[in-house]
Every structure is written in structure tokens, then in C-alpha cells.
GROMACS .gro file of C-alpha atoms in nm:
model
  453
    1MET     CA    1  -2.748  -3.422   6.326
    2THR     CA    2  -2.954  -3.663   6.540
    3VAL     CA    3  -3.231  -3.909   6.469
    4LYS     CA    4  -3.459  -3.690   6.683
    5GLU     CA    5  -3.472  -3.439   6.398
    6ALA     CA    6  -3.618  -3.707   6.172
    7THR     CA    7  -3.858  -3.837   6.439
    8ASP     CA    8  -3.989  -3.490   6.520
    9PHE     CA    9  -4.032  -3.411   6.151
   10LEU     CA   10  -4.231  -3.727   6.079
   11GLU     CA   11  -4.459  -3.651   6.371
   12ALA     CA   12  -4.511  -3.293   6.250
   13PHE     CA   13  -4.582  -3.399   5.890
   14PRO     CA   14  -4.782  -3.724   5.898
   15ASP     CA   15  -4.880  -3.691   5.530
   16VAL     CA   16  -4.520  -3.713   5.406
   17THR     CA   17  -4.459  -4.048   5.237
   18THR     CA   18  -4.140  -3.988   5.036
   19ILE     CA   19  -3.815  -3.813   5.120
   20GLU     CA   20  -3.564  -3.695   4.861
   21LEU     CA   21  -3.201  -3.738   4.971
   22LEU     CA   22  -3.003  -3.466   4.790
   23ILE     CA   23  -2.631  -3.420   4.742
   24CYS     CA   24  -2.450  -3.144   4.551
   25ASP     CA   25  -2.210  -3.261   4.281
   26LEU     CA   26  -1.902  -3.092   4.137
   27ASN     CA   27  -2.112  -2.877   3.903
   28GLY     CA   28  -2.357  -2.766   4.170
   29VAL     CA   29  -2.624  -3.007   4.043
   30LEU     CA   30  -2.833  -3.180   4.309
   31ARG     CA   31  -2.840  -3.557   4.274
   32GLY     CA   32  -2.949  -3.839   4.503
   33LYS     CA   33  -3.228  -4.088   4.565
   34ARG     CA   34  -3.572  -4.118   4.721
   35VAL     CA   35  -3.667  -4.326   5.024
   36GLU     CA   36  -3.999  -4.404   5.180
   37ARG     CA   37  -4.107  -4.258   5.511
   38GLU     CA   38  -4.024  -4.564   5.722
   39LEU     CA   39  -3.656  -4.546   5.618
   40LEU     CA   40  -3.591  -4.184   5.716
   41GLU     CA   41  -3.488  -4.252   6.077
   42ARG     CA   42  -3.251  -4.524   5.958
   43VAL     CA   43  -3.093  -4.280   5.710
   44PHE     CA   44  -3.029  -4.037   5.997
   45THR     CA   45  -2.886  -4.318   6.210
   46VAL     CA   46  -2.663  -4.517   5.975
   47GLY     CA   47  -2.663  -4.314   5.652
   48PHE     CA   48  -2.708  -4.436   5.296
   49TYR     CA   49  -2.481  -4.503   5.000
   50LEU     CA   50  -2.416  -4.335   4.666
   51PRO     CA   51  -2.129  -4.404   4.426
   52GLY     CA   52  -1.837  -4.167   4.474
   53SER     CA   53  -1.835  -4.120   4.097
   54VAL     CA   54  -2.129  -3.878   4.127
   55MET     CA   55  -1.858  -3.627   4.219
   56SER     CA   56  -1.685  -3.670   3.884
   57LEU     CA   57  -1.964  -3.609   3.634
   58ASP     CA   58  -1.946  -3.376   3.336
   59ALA     CA   59  -2.219  -3.148   3.203
   60SER     CA   60  -2.385  -3.442   3.027
   61GLY     CA   61  -2.414  -3.633   3.356
   62SER     CA   62  -2.157  -3.892   3.248
   63THR     CA   63  -1.872  -4.014   3.467
   64VAL     CA   64  -1.533  -3.874   3.369
   65GLU     CA   65  -1.321  -4.187   3.398
   66ASP     CA   66  -0.993  -3.991   3.391
   67ALA     CA   67  -1.088  -3.853   3.734
   68GLY     CA   68  -1.033  -4.199   3.884
   69LEU     CA   69  -1.359  -4.233   4.077
   70GLY     CA   70  -1.543  -4.460   3.833
   71MET     CA   71  -1.456  -4.803   3.698
   72GLU     CA   72  -1.092  -4.772   3.810
   73GLN     CA   73  -1.223  -4.812   4.167
   74GLY     CA   74  -1.505  -5.046   4.072
   75ASP     CA   75  -1.742  -4.749   4.097
   76ARG     CA   76  -1.730  -4.776   4.477
   77ASP     CA   77  -2.005  -4.651   4.705
   78ARG     CA   78  -1.948  -4.384   4.968
   79LEU     CA   79  -2.143  -4.323   5.284
   80CYS     CA   80  -2.377  -4.022   5.294
   81PHE     CA   81  -2.548  -3.854   5.589
   82PRO     CA   82  -2.813  -3.582   5.613
   83ILE     CA   83  -2.705  -3.229   5.709
   84ALA     CA   84  -2.865  -3.105   6.029
   85GLY     CA   85  -3.134  -2.843   5.980
   86THR     CA   86  -3.200  -2.910   5.610
   87LEU     CA   87  -3.490  -3.156   5.643
   88SER     CA   88  -3.803  -2.982   5.512
   89ILE     CA   89  -4.123  -3.033   5.320
   90VAL     CA   90  -4.135  -2.980   4.943
   91PRO     CA   91  -4.426  -2.738   4.898
   92TRP     CA   92  -4.429  -2.738   4.516
   93HIS     CA   93  -4.558  -3.097   4.509
   94GLU     CA   94  -4.935  -3.066   4.498
   95LEU     CA   95  -5.007  -3.376   4.705
   96GLY     CA   96  -4.805  -3.245   4.999
   97ASP     CA   97  -4.649  -3.587   5.053
   98ARG     CA   98  -4.288  -3.505   4.968
   99ALA     CA   99  -3.993  -3.391   5.181
  100GLN     CA  100  -3.623  -3.337   5.115
  101VAL     CA  101  -3.295  -3.325   5.305
  102LEU     CA  102  -2.952  -3.210   5.192
  103CYS     CA  103  -2.672  -3.459   5.250
  104THR     CA  104  -2.293  -3.482   5.239
  105MET     CA  105  -2.050  -3.763   5.160
  106PHE     CA  106  -1.791  -3.951   5.366
  107GLU     CA  107  -1.557  -4.242   5.317
  108ASP     CA  108  -1.663  -4.574   5.471
  109ASP     CA  109  -1.672  -4.412   5.815
  110THR     CA  110  -1.825  -4.087   5.935
  111ASP     CA  111  -1.490  -3.954   6.059
  112THR     CA  112  -1.331  -3.924   5.713
  113PRO     CA  113  -1.488  -3.671   5.474
  114PHE     CA  114  -1.494  -3.772   5.109
  115PHE     CA  115  -1.232  -3.551   4.951
  116ALA     CA  116  -1.425  -3.500   4.624
  117ASP     CA  117  -1.745  -3.371   4.788
  118PRO     CA  118  -1.748  -2.991   4.730
  119ARG     CA  119  -1.925  -2.934   5.062
  120GLN     CA  120  -1.649  -3.121   5.243
  121VAL     CA  121  -1.396  -2.900   5.061
  122LEU     CA  122  -1.573  -2.599   5.211
  123VAL     CA  123  -1.580  -2.764   5.555
  124GLN     CA  124  -1.200  -2.788   5.542
  125ALA     CA  125  -1.172  -2.428   5.419
  126VAL     CA  126  -1.394  -2.306   5.705
  127GLU     CA  127  -1.174  -2.489   5.957
  128ARG     CA  128  -0.858  -2.331   5.813
  129PHE     CA  129  -1.023  -1.985   5.798
  130SER     CA  130  -1.147  -2.014   6.158
  131GLN     CA  131  -0.789  -2.029   6.284
  132MET     CA  132  -0.774  -1.650   6.239
  133GLY     CA  133  -1.035  -1.619   6.514
  134PHE     CA  134  -1.288  -1.406   6.327
  135GLU     CA  135  -1.664  -1.436   6.312
  136VAL     CA  136  -1.834  -1.359   5.982
  137GLY     CA  137  -2.132  -1.192   5.831
  138ILE     CA  138  -2.209  -1.361   5.501
  139ALA     CA  139  -2.487  -1.319   5.246
  140MET     CA  140  -2.547  -1.418   4.886
  141GLU     CA  141  -2.725  -1.271   4.586
  142LEU     CA  142  -2.833  -1.509   4.310
  143GLU     CA  143  -2.920  -1.385   3.961
  144PHE     CA  144  -3.127  -1.595   3.723
  145TYR     CA  145  -3.348  -1.577   3.416
  146LEU     CA  146  -3.707  -1.684   3.380
  147LEU     CA  147  -3.777  -1.836   3.038
  148ASP     CA  148  -4.084  -1.937   2.847
  149ALA     CA  149  -4.096  -2.317   2.832
  150ILE     CA  150  -4.187  -2.273   2.463
  151ARG     CA  151  -3.914  -2.142   2.231
  152ASP     CA  152  -3.977  -1.871   1.971
  153ASP     CA  153  -4.042  -1.939   1.602
  154ASP     CA  154  -3.669  -1.976   1.538
  155GLY     CA  155  -3.621  -2.217   1.826
  156HIS     CA  156  -3.452  -1.958   2.049
  157LEU     CA  157  -3.503  -1.876   2.415
  158GLN     CA  158  -3.757  -1.607   2.498
  159PRO     CA  159  -3.887  -1.437   2.814
  160PRO     CA  160  -4.216  -1.573   2.949
  161LYS     CA  161  -4.558  -1.416   2.946
  162PRO     CA  162  -4.716  -1.373   3.289
  163PRO     CA  163  -5.044  -1.568   3.325
  164GLY     CA  164  -5.334  -1.369   3.181
  165SER     CA  165  -5.104  -1.126   2.998
  166SER     CA  166  -5.015  -1.094   2.632
  167ARG     CA  167  -4.704  -0.886   2.710
  168ARG     CA  168  -4.365  -1.047   2.700
  169MET     CA  169  -4.076  -0.867   2.872
  170ARG     CA  170  -3.856  -0.718   2.599
  171SER     CA  171  -3.674  -0.416   2.744
  172ASN     CA  172  -3.409  -0.374   3.011
  173GLN     CA  173  -3.614  -0.221   3.291
  174VAL     CA  174  -3.372  -0.260   3.581
  175TYR     CA  175  -3.542  -0.231   3.921
  176SER     CA  176  -3.876  -0.204   3.741
  177MET     CA  177  -4.168  -0.217   3.983
  178ASP     CA  178  -4.405  -0.294   3.695
  179ASP     CA  179  -4.208  -0.605   3.608
  180LEU     CA  180  -4.210  -0.710   3.972
  181ASP     CA  181  -4.587  -0.655   3.983
  182GLU     CA  182  -4.642  -0.869   3.673
  183TYR     CA  183  -4.438  -1.152   3.824
  184ASP     CA  184  -4.571  -1.102   4.175
  185PHE     CA  185  -4.735  -1.446   4.162
  186PHE     CA  186  -4.393  -1.608   4.112
  187ILE     CA  187  -4.201  -1.388   4.355
  188ARG     CA  188  -4.455  -1.437   4.635
  189ASP     CA  189  -4.448  -1.812   4.580
  190VAL     CA  190  -4.067  -1.818   4.595
  191ILE     CA  191  -4.057  -1.618   4.920
  192ASP     CA  192  -4.342  -1.816   5.079
  193THR     CA  193  -4.190  -2.148   4.978
  194ALA     CA  194  -3.850  -2.040   5.108
  195ARG     CA  195  -4.012  -1.952   5.440
  196GLN     CA  196  -4.168  -2.299   5.460
  197GLN     CA  197  -3.824  -2.450   5.404
  198ASN     CA  198  -3.652  -2.217   5.656
  199ILE     CA  199  -3.447  -2.054   5.379
  200PRO     CA  200  -3.396  -1.683   5.461
  201ALA     CA  201  -3.472  -1.532   5.118
  202ASP     CA  202  -3.602  -1.179   5.165
  203THR     CA  203  -3.567  -0.958   4.856
  204VAL     CA  204  -3.631  -0.997   4.483
  205ILE     CA  205  -3.550  -0.731   4.222
  206ALA     CA  206  -3.583  -0.708   3.844
  207GLU     CA  207  -3.232  -0.711   3.700
  208TYR     CA  208  -3.062  -0.578   3.385
  209ALA     CA  209  -3.236  -0.783   3.115
  210PRO     CA  210  -3.583  -0.907   3.017
  211GLY     CA  211  -3.683  -1.192   3.246
  212GLN     CA  212  -3.376  -1.154   3.470
  213PHE     CA  213  -3.421  -1.137   3.847
  214GLU     CA  214  -3.207  -1.137   4.159
  215VAL     CA  215  -3.295  -1.293   4.492
  216ASN     CA  216  -3.110  -1.212   4.814
  217LEU     CA  217  -3.040  -1.431   5.115
  218ASN     CA  218  -3.025  -1.262   5.456
  219TYR     CA  219  -2.696  -1.208   5.632
  220GLY     CA  220  -2.594  -1.491   5.861
  221SER     CA  221  -2.297  -1.593   6.072
  222ASP     CA  222  -2.288  -1.963   5.977
  223ILE     CA  223  -2.089  -2.005   5.656
  224LEU     CA  224  -2.192  -2.363   5.580
  225GLN     CA  225  -2.558  -2.297   5.655
  226ALA     CA  226  -2.557  -1.991   5.427
  227VAL     CA  227  -2.419  -2.194   5.137
  228ASP     CA  228  -2.658  -2.484   5.203
  229HIS     CA  229  -2.941  -2.231   5.179
  230SER     CA  230  -2.814  -2.100   4.847
  231VAL     CA  231  -2.794  -2.450   4.697
  232LEU     CA  232  -3.147  -2.532   4.811
  233LEU     CA  233  -3.279  -2.192   4.698
  234LYS     CA  234  -3.165  -2.260   4.341
  235ARG     CA  235  -3.366  -2.582   4.341
  236LEU     CA  236  -3.664  -2.402   4.490
  237ILE     CA  237  -3.660  -2.128   4.225
  238ALA     CA  238  -3.639  -2.379   3.939
  239SER     CA  239  -3.920  -2.589   4.087
  240VAL     CA  240  -4.154  -2.293   4.146
  241ALA     CA  241  -4.091  -2.176   3.789
  242THR     CA  242  -4.186  -2.521   3.656
  243LYS     CA  243  -4.507  -2.501   3.858
  244TYR     CA  244  -4.607  -2.201   3.642
  245LYS     CA  245  -4.494  -2.362   3.315
  246MET     CA  246  -4.178  -2.152   3.303
  247GLU     CA  247  -3.811  -2.239   3.326
  248ALA     CA  248  -3.553  -2.080   3.554
  249THR     CA  249  -3.189  -2.095   3.453
  250PHE     CA  250  -2.870  -2.008   3.638
  251MET     CA  251  -2.660  -2.027   3.321
  252ALA     CA  252  -2.403  -1.750   3.326
  253LYS     CA  253  -2.499  -1.624   2.980
  254PRO     CA  254  -2.822  -1.766   2.833
  255TYR     CA  255  -2.860  -1.471   2.590
  256ILE     CA  256  -2.543  -1.351   2.422
  257GLN     CA  257  -2.686  -1.001   2.373
  258GLU     CA  258  -2.809  -0.957   2.731
  259ALA     CA  259  -2.644  -0.926   3.071
  260GLY     CA  260  -2.507  -1.242   3.227
  261SER     CA  261  -2.609  -1.384   3.564
  262GLY     CA  262  -2.374  -1.384   3.861
  263LEU     CA  263  -2.351  -1.506   4.218
  264HIS     CA  264  -2.243  -1.219   4.441
  265LEU     CA  265  -2.090  -1.305   4.779
  266HIS     CA  266  -2.093  -1.051   5.063
  267LEU     CA  267  -1.851  -1.092   5.353
  268SER     CA  268  -1.768  -0.894   5.666
  269LEU     CA  269  -1.535  -1.001   5.945
  270LEU     CA  270  -1.608  -0.949   6.314
  271LYS     CA  271  -1.393  -0.965   6.626
  272ASP     CA  272  -1.579  -0.964   6.958
  273GLY     CA  273  -1.888  -0.847   6.771
  274VAL     CA  274  -1.712  -0.552   6.603
  275ASN     CA  275  -1.680  -0.536   6.223
  276ILE     CA  276  -1.306  -0.511   6.163
  277PHE     CA  277  -1.365  -0.384   5.805
  278ALA     CA  278  -1.545  -0.075   5.942
  279ALA     CA  279  -1.381   0.263   5.880
  280GLU     CA  280  -1.469   0.613   5.765
  281ASP     CA  281  -1.269   0.532   5.451
  282PRO     CA  282  -1.275   0.152   5.415
  283THR     CA  283  -1.020   0.165   5.131
  284THR     CA  284  -0.758   0.259   5.392
  285ASN     CA  285  -0.856  -0.009   5.646
  286PRO     CA  286  -0.562  -0.255   5.665
  287TYR     CA  287  -0.784  -0.561   5.718
  288MET     CA  288  -0.999  -0.466   5.420
  289ARG     CA  289  -0.695  -0.391   5.204
  290HIS     CA  290  -0.519  -0.717   5.289
  291ALA     CA  291  -0.836  -0.925   5.239
  292ILE     CA  292  -0.887  -0.769   4.897
  293GLY     CA  293  -0.516  -0.804   4.822
  294GLY     CA  294  -0.537  -1.178   4.885
  295LEU     CA  295  -0.850  -1.222   4.674
  296LEU     CA  296  -0.696  -1.036   4.380
  297ASP     CA  297  -0.363  -1.218   4.423
  298MET     CA  298  -0.545  -1.552   4.390
  299ALA     CA  299  -0.792  -1.435   4.124
  300ASP     CA  300  -0.609  -1.601   3.836
  301SER     CA  301  -0.559  -1.937   4.006
  302THR     CA  302  -0.916  -1.965   4.138
  303GLN     CA  303  -1.106  -1.836   3.836
  304GLY     CA  304  -1.150  -2.191   3.709
  305PHE     CA  305  -1.379  -2.255   4.008
  306LEU     CA  306  -1.577  -1.934   3.964
  307ALA     CA  307  -1.621  -1.969   3.587
  308PRO     CA  308  -1.666  -2.346   3.553
  309THR     CA  309  -1.790  -2.379   3.191
  310ILE     CA  310  -1.732  -2.239   2.844
  311ASN     CA  311  -2.055  -2.043   2.884
  312SER     CA  312  -1.920  -1.883   3.204
  313PHE     CA  313  -1.667  -1.687   3.002
  314ARG     CA  314  -1.931  -1.541   2.771
  315ARG     CA  315  -2.051  -1.347   3.077
  316LEU     CA  316  -1.712  -1.179   3.119
  317ALA     CA  317  -1.775  -0.905   2.865
  318PRO     CA  318  -1.696  -0.532   2.892
  319ASP     CA  319  -1.978  -0.298   2.994
  320ALA     CA  320  -2.194  -0.589   3.112
  321PHE     CA  321  -2.147  -0.545   3.489
  322ALA     CA  322  -1.935  -0.861   3.502
  323PRO     CA  323  -1.573  -0.809   3.609
  324THR     CA  324  -1.305  -0.853   3.343
  325THR     CA  325  -1.016  -0.707   3.544
  326LYS     CA  326  -0.852  -0.764   3.883
  327THR     CA  327  -0.985  -0.445   4.035
  328TRP     CA  328  -1.158  -0.312   4.346
  329GLY     CA  329  -1.320   0.008   4.464
  330TYR     CA  330  -1.582   0.180   4.675
  331ASP     CA  331  -1.942   0.163   4.550
  332ASN     CA  332  -1.831   0.071   4.198
  333ARG     CA  333  -2.012  -0.203   4.002
  334THR     CA  334  -1.752  -0.216   3.724
  335VAL     CA  335  -1.487  -0.376   3.948
  336ALA     CA  336  -1.435  -0.733   4.065
  337LEU     CA  337  -1.443  -0.657   4.438
  338ARG     CA  338  -1.683  -0.383   4.546
  339ILE     CA  339  -1.714  -0.215   4.885
  340PRO     CA  340  -2.084  -0.126   4.891
  341SER     CA  341  -2.200   0.205   5.031
  342GLY     CA  342  -2.395   0.212   5.356
  343SER     CA  343  -2.338   0.251   5.727
  344ILE     CA  344  -1.988   0.207   5.866
  345GLU     CA  345  -2.108  -0.090   6.073
  346SER     CA  346  -2.220  -0.275   5.757
  347THR     CA  347  -1.891  -0.232   5.569
  348ARG     CA  348  -1.821  -0.547   5.368
  349ILE     CA  349  -1.668  -0.694   5.054
  350GLU     CA  350  -1.897  -0.777   4.764
  351HIS     CA  351  -1.723  -1.044   4.556
  352ARG     CA  352  -1.862  -1.013   4.199
  353MET     CA  353  -1.643  -1.258   4.005
  354CYS     CA  354  -1.863  -1.571   4.025
  355GLY     CA  355  -2.102  -1.672   3.751
  356ALA     CA  356  -2.443  -1.793   3.864
  357ASP     CA  357  -2.337  -2.134   3.732
  358THR     CA  358  -2.056  -2.175   3.987
  359ASN     CA  359  -2.078  -2.433   4.263
  360PRO     CA  360  -2.155  -2.216   4.572
  361TYR     CA  361  -1.947  -2.439   4.800
  362LEU     CA  362  -1.637  -2.390   4.585
  363ALA     CA  363  -1.703  -2.019   4.533
  364THR     CA  364  -1.721  -1.965   4.909
  365ALA     CA  365  -1.403  -2.167   4.962
  366VAL     CA  366  -1.234  -1.933   4.711
  367LEU     CA  367  -1.358  -1.633   4.913
  368LEU     CA  368  -1.224  -1.772   5.243
  369ALA     CA  369  -0.892  -1.872   5.089
  370GLY     CA  370  -0.824  -1.531   4.938
  371VAL     CA  371  -0.925  -1.338   5.248
  372THR     CA  372  -0.717  -1.559   5.478
  373GLU     CA  373  -0.407  -1.557   5.258
  374GLY     CA  374  -0.432  -1.180   5.222
  375ILE     CA  375  -0.470  -1.104   5.593
  376MET     CA  376  -0.217  -1.359   5.716
  377ASN     CA  377   0.047  -1.251   5.463
  378LYS     CA  378  -0.046  -0.879   5.458
  379ILE     CA  379  -0.088  -0.875   5.080
  380GLU     CA  380  -0.134  -0.520   4.955
  381PRO     CA  381  -0.382  -0.466   4.670
  382PRO     CA  382  -0.336  -0.224   4.379
  383MET     CA  383  -0.493   0.120   4.405
  384PRO     CA  384  -0.875   0.122   4.421
  385ILE     CA  385  -1.054   0.219   4.101
  386ASP     CA  386  -1.257   0.534   4.050
  387GLY     CA  387  -1.488   0.553   3.750
  388ASN     CA  388  -1.541   0.295   3.477
  389ALA     CA  389  -1.295   0.006   3.517
  390TYR     CA  390  -1.377  -0.116   3.165
  391GLU     CA  391  -1.220   0.199   3.018
  392GLN     CA  392  -0.897   0.173   3.218
  393ASP     CA  393  -0.584  -0.028   3.154
  394GLN     CA  394  -0.596  -0.283   3.435
  395PRO     CA  395  -0.471  -0.644   3.469
  396SER     CA  396  -0.730  -0.876   3.314
  397VAL     CA  397  -0.860  -1.211   3.425
  398ALA     CA  398  -0.852  -1.495   3.174
  399ASP     CA  399  -1.115  -1.474   2.901
  400ASN     CA  400  -1.124  -1.848   2.832
  401GLN     CA  401  -1.146  -2.172   3.027
  402ARG     CA  402  -0.817  -2.314   2.905
  403ASP     CA  403  -0.611  -2.033   3.054
  404ALA     CA  404  -0.813  -2.041   3.376
  405LEU     CA  405  -0.749  -2.413   3.426
  406ARG     CA  406  -0.379  -2.372   3.346
  407ASN     CA  407  -0.351  -2.087   3.597
  408MET     CA  408  -0.500  -2.313   3.864
  409GLU     CA  409  -0.208  -2.553   3.825
  410LYS     CA  410   0.052  -2.281   3.889
  411ASP     CA  411  -0.050  -2.176   4.240
  412PRO     CA  412   0.043  -2.413   4.529
  413ARG     CA  413  -0.211  -2.234   4.750
  414VAL     CA  414  -0.491  -2.395   4.550
  415ASN     CA  415  -0.381  -2.743   4.653
  416LYS     CA  416  -0.338  -2.624   5.012
  417TRP     CA  417  -0.695  -2.495   5.034
  418PHE     CA  418  -0.881  -2.741   4.811
  419GLY     CA  419  -0.665  -3.052   4.847
  420LYS     CA  420  -0.449  -3.190   4.566
  421ASP     CA  421  -0.673  -3.493   4.517
  422PHE     CA  422  -0.980  -3.274   4.477
  423VAL     CA  423  -0.801  -3.037   4.238
  424ASP     CA  424  -0.691  -3.336   4.028
  425VAL     CA  425  -1.051  -3.460   4.004
  426TYR     CA  426  -1.179  -3.112   3.924
  427GLN     CA  427  -0.915  -3.058   3.656
  428SER     CA  428  -0.987  -3.396   3.495
  429CYS     CA  429  -1.359  -3.326   3.480
  430LYS     CA  430  -1.325  -2.973   3.347
  431TRP     CA  431  -1.068  -3.057   3.079
  432SER     CA  432  -1.288  -3.347   2.966
  433GLU     CA  433  -1.593  -3.121   2.957
  434LEU     CA  434  -1.402  -2.851   2.769
  435ARG     CA  435  -1.302  -3.101   2.501
  436MET     CA  436  -1.666  -3.216   2.476
  437PHE     CA  437  -1.786  -2.861   2.407
  438GLU     CA  438  -1.504  -2.785   2.166
  439GLN     CA  439  -1.576  -3.096   1.961
  440GLN     CA  440  -1.913  -2.960   1.850
  441VAL     CA  441  -1.979  -2.799   1.512
  442THR     CA  442  -2.195  -2.492   1.573
  443PRO     CA  443  -2.488  -2.374   1.356
  444MET     CA  444  -2.289  -2.059   1.271
  445GLU     CA  445  -2.010  -2.269   1.123
  446TYR     CA  446  -2.260  -2.442   0.897
  447GLU     CA  447  -2.416  -2.109   0.802
  448LEU     CA  448  -2.097  -1.915   0.731
  449LEU     CA  449  -1.849  -2.180   0.620
  450LEU     CA  450  -2.032  -2.474   0.467
  451PRO     CA  451  -2.169  -2.293   0.158
  452TYR     CA  452  -1.846  -2.112   0.075
  453ILE     CA  453  -1.546  -2.319   0.176
   0.00000   0.00000   0.00000
């Protein structure tokens, strides 16, 4: 990152008057502040400040004081700097006068990363992973729902109507070309806007439920850049949806009766340009087996990162294409870790355990940790699964947030990869958030219990 990036940008976009400084919090929510054009070069030179407590917020946006980053420290500021290559215009603002840049947080000097910044957690994980000497191919698939901004007559969520149409999506037309045609206005805008922001989004498909879509990011070799792109793409999708009076949500399970939304991570490892996962039968490849063995061995202790809310666990239902067991297999969408079909050269792991609501920085750190631990320690996985994993007796992952958080505390490798201080903050925030959700009386309780008990 250099000030030249800011100077060149301002010269290229003379109409930009305001720049949004964005930082990703613990929950994957982008927060920050706005500055005027004349301050941008200073931000690139000396940074700007935000309170460290933004990394200890719960789902309501309130500081979790038990995490120790709020009033206990006087709600101290931390220094933030822009991330090179993320400065771009914001095309969904009609006036064309807005720009944005993704940032990351440090202590009072630029040499000490702020331990509670999820991106800095991934930076440390990348450094540890790189000691194995492999290059990577990494790509991400993000699932989301489009919603009508207006609820139905009962106040419930409903799929939107395309402009000029009276038809609302109601059936599960997976890979439907008709549905893609009806939402072509939105899809084209997403892809065009991504191109303007140098985000390599290339494919959109209709998914397994009404109003559900998936967008793919191209393969890349820069782990941090790939995750930065995914974070910014989520903002882009939500903003383009708002432009058309719709809502986009990355909740893991917005409709209890429909498929949930996931974040699928694809990873291949290369040595001297050769994919070391490649084999005629990838299930027998030792690198592939050990990588999968490590991921499954750490599945219990890292699930709390991949399923970060109560709603996340509603996605983990049988027969819903969300993994409920610690399983793997070739070209099998009922398992947690899938080896997709395709050419030998493109052999890779598709990690299917994350909900769309996970923080992509933490999810990717989980991926790197499991793969590294598996390869370095030659962890053997169980036998690969043929057929429907939901109908087989296989070891299950936790089906609730309490067990997932407790499992996190039992594995010393979690502290090694994520840092004990970060894990303590994460645990404090998630236990506080869990209590907040559990202390609600639901409409069903009033309906079924109040009149009779």
C-alpha cells in the first residue's frame, strides 16, 4: 500500500467527493467511517482510528463488555490502514461521487497487527500455512436469497417479483434458465458492478429454493485477496439488490422450509506449478487424504467459526445439501468435504461446512489450519462416502451452538492458529449473543403455550 494508489485514483476519478473506509468485524459486518476527498492521501499515509471495540460487537451491534475491548480499556482507538488494491468507486450511488476502500486494524504502530481483527487472524494463518512451501488455487461460492422488501400479509419473508412481472418465484427450479432470465437485470448489474470494482465474479446460478442464487468468484492464487473480494462482493450484492427495491440476505436459513445458504471454499495445492492433489483416483492421493483428514479432525473444534449464530444451525438439516456429518467423498454433495469431478489438473477440495453467514476470513483460516495440520501430521481420514451420507451412520457435527463453542475450548490447535486472545474475545461475544437469542419468547410459545398452560 502506497499513497500513490490514492493519488492515481483521485486523478482518475475527479468526481469522487467521499470515500468510505470499511473494516470487517467479528461477524463479517462491514463498519467504518466516511472521509472527504482531500483526506484520502493522508489516510493512506498515516492511517485513521477506530475503537478496537468494533471487533467485539454482538448481532445487535452492541459492545460485548466481557470481551475486554470496551470500557475496561477506556474504549481505546486502534490504528487502521487501507488494504492495497481495494480502493474503488461505488457504482450503485447514482451521483457517482462515492468510493470505498477496505481496511485492516493495527495496534498503535503499523508493525503490530490488532489481534482481534479477523483479517489479521487470517494473515497469521497464511504465514503459518506458507511454511509448507505450497502455492494455492482458491475460489469461493456465495449463496444468498433475494427477498421482496415488502413482507407478505402475515408479515413473513417472500421472494421478490421482477420489475414488470406479476410472477413471484415459488418453486424450487434449481439451475433454472427462466429464473435467471427474469432476474437478468440484477445478475448483469452484479457482474458489471463487480467488474468496475475489480472483483472477479464470473458466474451466477439459480439455486435450490425460490429467490436463492449462487455467485462464484474466479480461482486465484492470493488467499488474502480472494477473501477480500468475497467480503466486498457481499456488500455489492446487497447494495445492488437495494437499488432494485429488493433485499439480499446471507442468513444461513432465512426460510425454515427451504434450503439454507452456504459459503463453499475450493482449494488446490501446487508445488512448482503442479497440483499435488491431482491423481487418477484423488481419494488415494496421500496429500488429498491427509488434508481432508486434518479438516475432519478439526471439524468439531472449528465449527463455532463456521456456524456463528443460532440460525446457522438451522441450516444443518438432513437432505438439505448442508453437511451434518464429518464425511468426504468424490463428486458427492451430501458430504462435508467434496472432491468435485473434472479434469485431473483441476482436482481440489470443496469445503461445504460454512454457512453463508460465516466471517470469510475466519472460514478461510479454518481451511488453512485443517489442511496444514493434516498434511504435517499425516492425519488419515475415514473411508470416503459413496451414496447418500444422510442415510448412513457417520460421526455427526454438533447440531447446536453451545456444543460447538464448548468443542472449540477443547482443542489446543485452535489457540495455536487463531491466537488465545482472539479465541477468548470470540467466545465472549458468541456466548453473550447466544444468551441474547435464548432470552427471547418466540411467537410459537405464545401460540402453543399461553392459551393452555
